[in-house]
Amino acid sequence: MSILDKINTPLDVKKLHLDEMKELAQEIREGILKRVNTIGGHLGPDLGIVEATIALHYVFNSPVDKFVFDVSHQVYPHKMLTGRKEGFTNPDEYSVISGYFNPQESEHDPFIIGHTSTSVSLATGLAKARDLKGEKYNVIALIGDGSLSGGEAYEGLNNASVLNSNMIIIINDNEMSIAENQGGLYKNLKELRETNGKCENNFFKTFGFEYFYVEEGNDIQKMIDILEKVKDTNKPTVVHIHTLKGKGYEPAVLDKESFHWHLPGFLNNNECDMQEGETYDSITTDYILKKQAKDNTIITINPATPGACGFSKEFREKLGKNYTDVGIAEEHAVAYASALAKNGAKPILAVLSSFIQRTYDQLSQDLALNNSPATLLIYWGAISSADATHLGVFDIPMISNIPNIVYLAPTCKEEYLKMLDWSVEQTKYPVAIRVPFGDIISSGVEDTTDYSILNKFKVEEQGEKVAIIGVGNFLQLAKEVKQELKLKSGIDATVINPRFLTGVDKDLLDTLKQNHKVVITLEDGVLEGGFGEKVARYYGSSDMKVLNFGASKEFTDRIPLEKLYEKYHLTKELIVKDIQNVL
Amino acid sequence: MSILDKINTPLDVKKLHLDEMKELAQEIREGILKRVNTIGGHLGPDLGIVEATIALHYVFNSPVDKFVFDVSHQVYPHKMLTGRKEGFTNPDEYSVISGYFNPQESEHDPFIIGHTSTSVSLATGLAKARDLKGEKYNVIALIGDGSLSGGEAYEGLNNASVLNSNMIIIINDNEMSIAENQGGLYKNLKELRETNGKCENNFFKTFGFEYFYVEEGNDIQKMIDILEKVKDTNKPTVVHIHTLKGKGYEPAVLDKESFHWHLPGFLNNNECDMQEGETYDSITTDYILKKQAKDNTIITINPATPGACGFSKEFREKLGKNYTDVGIAEEHAVAYASALAKNGAKPILAVLSSFIQRTYDQLSQDLALNNSPATLLIYWGAISSADATHLGVFDIPMISNIPNIVYLAPTCKEEYLKMLDWSVEQTKYPVAIRVPFGDIISSGVEDTTDYSILNKFKVEEQGEKVAIIGVGNFLQLAKEVKQELKLKSGIDATVINPRFLTGVDKDLLDTLKQNHKVVITLEDGVLEGGFGEKVARYYGSSDMKVLNFGASKEFTDRIPLEKLYEKYHLTKELIVKDIQNVL
């Protein structure tokens, strides 16, 4: 019987001797490796936090004491100690247990968390509620992997530090963000590591935190010692621990960035399954490299997720000083891009759909209000089977209702590259481009559109009675719907590629009134506040029938894509039925 | 001839002797006082920064050297030295020259800025573009009035500190935010002041900034000396200056909070023009006080704008530990409220419409995804003649398209109080309430609605043919439109108060199909992504005609309200004409 077999609740951890805990750490690592090798997931962060997590559960009393893990992607060991080890030992359960905090799974997870830099703010709220109610227990935030650079973390630190009661913040310093750490703050962390926490400049002490440094963050006994020491403290306290990201799996230690999150199969050397040939990522980096070779004012910006945008180390090195990873700091990224554009540079900021929402006010005030001609590339904008914390369906309502921004939705390689180059070279508008999601599509025809004529939709196929507006990724679906409709009812529909998400083509929509009865919109994102509603509003006073298809306003959590498409009527068969119902 | 008479460009400042500059400071103060006394505006921040601004223009060479003023409400002296003194000396020009940076007014203003904490991020972008282009000049950010606590400021500091070239950040430390400063950071600033910048803990040095402290920030010569010293530096440098907010006008020094921004008339002792009787502010604070007396888990939160919500000093003191001013830190405010609610407290977070957009991701991830039953009060949500930086028209699209949040639009005192109490006591949803804007309206009838039945619209007046949905503030307009329509066309319209902004009442909308041909929506906010479009989408497949009225997607800048109403067809006459056109 393994040690892990005996662990059903955190109480079981408390019964272990040090040697058993060390063995448990080994078993936990095996579980993490097997799970990630089978279904993919966060590897390095979890391998690095094993000992600290065991010590946390040995010393504290969860769920009375409350843990808030930042991003909660370092939560695998915690899950294995809180009744969910099956998610790491039983392949049938791998996908049942999520990779993040999930209060529905366990009372040991206080929040759903997936975006970074939230832990200290949330923990401060938990602690304040405790104090108001006159209760006594420990509140512990664990933050690492570069999350400290996000503004919300700082705003939280500023107020946590004056809480005047129990609050323990564990800084899990593994020397890394997803890629390298960025910025002056991380130089200070380095200096603190190198001086065993004793250097004069101490970021945390400037806020007034009690501060402890532990060099051996992967030593269970040392971790137990420090946690015993700060347990039940009555003042805001920072415990800065130095851990090894990827510990226990040498490749993850050697290449921390690649193994931060990893696809399955690495243990079986199946790593070469990388997509071959062109991708939207590869044509983007090719474009940037060529462009920058001719124009030194091109500057590429990314907030700490270069891998997700296909920005390899080699690519970043080639860009040199014309590449800025701002760290996890989307607000700064947008303001920085805006100012670069204002001062004559040509910034290209690459951000995931799920993370662009971390910077609404900067999009509005720093960028749009100033009409700065920066280019934003929005990746992974699509309905998907992602975790509830990482959906890419909200970017259209979020971006497209801000004045001045031009939000473009290319449908193929040629359009994308044309839009990208237009955006980079023009000087009138802030432009966001929703990078197509999925395999590359080529129209085979060079795009010669002048995108400075805003909100001009493109008629891809002229027909009658029914017009199908397919936004971005969904132009293909629009074409399929046309075929299905022809087959089922003999109608030869018009297919339209709007290309612009930030306005409607009034002339075209008016023209459609002549020989169309129904206009449908297909949108790879949430309907509420999105593109389709603008078309519905435009036709509100006319006889035109409008049907909008897209995602419902909801947080879906790892729902298979086919199920979502079925639910939202995003299949050609269901769409045609709906059309027939209104004809 | 005064000194100011001779100042037409910053070059003229450079010709002055110290004595003349001192006289100039006096003249600038007089201009500020007269202008604010006539049209209102930011007083304390501008009175405090006079000497520093003179020194900046004496030492640096604007617009080659570039100044970025945070919030840009400390920009009055800068404007007077850069060709816009008429905005402070000639009453006819007071309202022509805005109270913020405005690139259309002058090349000395690099950006439109009105929200806080952006200066360092923007300056970093300017500096980086300069470096890419191989140019040489100084980039100077000036930040103060509590703006340092905002996440964007910190994200900017983190990257500015590793810029490795010229970048000067002036911390204008006047010991105040709008109200008191909050958080551990400001304790550090205090310690720095008290030790003449020499204490061991130094927030700025932890990032690696070169650091200088100037106790006499209102001494022109001392300011010139330090600025000459850091001019043309090749490394990121912080100059921490201690100034007196309100300097030169004793009442503003004695009551810094009240004179941060002030209404006109204070010099003439016309201060007693305060609104008498009940206001939405006063019934809110009354409610909170009564509620907290019975329930110690009520906690009121505000991000540094208590005055704007009617939270007087006396009120805040009465709330005691059940009040948290988080400082300028809206992201933290929302996460903190969410966690308070999760841990059994009853948080009420008060934020202005223009500032709630500083925290979209926290609304989505920390609050909505976790379904935390916190209450958000959204103030000043309305079409208005405000500056482009402070419009209250975007909150409906911003909030209402996030899943799980219930966004309510009360139309009178009774509804508001009922909604507020329902929200505070329920435990299922995050609830935002758009606090009515303007004079209080009383229906005279107690509201007994059960708001836990979501998206139930209220028929205020039953009619036929035309249904007018008046959202929040615009229910009154809806009633006027009904009367006008009756007068003009004899139609007795239905008037509907939707109350919910986050969904439509499908049953009611379906019922309307029986004897209504047109539904119109009136929305005191931007149309794009807003409430009306949801109604348009719902009726898209039916024969119902829908007309949506509201603001266009644009940044308006100090446009008189009547002009906006005219432009948006938000008068009863224009609306009735539009209705007649579709009947």
XYZ file of C-alpha atoms in Angstrom, chain A residues 540-543, chain B residues 463-467 491 494 511-520 539 542-547 579 582-583:
31
model
C -35.389 46.501 -36.168
C -37.585 48.976 -37.980
C -37.742 46.971 -41.236
C -39.520 43.836 -42.384
C -51.896 50.299 -23.704
C -51.689 49.000 -27.236
C -49.971 49.257 -30.617
C -46.793 50.815 -29.239
C -44.828 49.645 -26.212
C -52.370 55.988 -29.687
C -47.921 50.715 -23.154
C -47.512 38.849 -25.025
C -46.876 42.221 -26.608
C -47.028 40.566 -30.029
C -50.804 40.204 -29.622
C -51.683 43.866 -29.826
C -48.492 45.808 -30.395
C -46.740 46.633 -33.644
C -43.776 48.578 -32.358
C -41.587 48.266 -29.304
C -39.169 51.049 -28.530
C -37.889 40.127 -31.839
C -41.016 38.142 -35.481
C -43.058 40.856 -37.171
C -42.519 43.256 -34.281
C -40.805 46.482 -35.231
C -38.143 47.587 -32.766
C -36.595 51.020 -32.384
C -42.448 55.962 -34.149
C -42.614 52.993 -38.778
C -46.310 52.726 -37.939
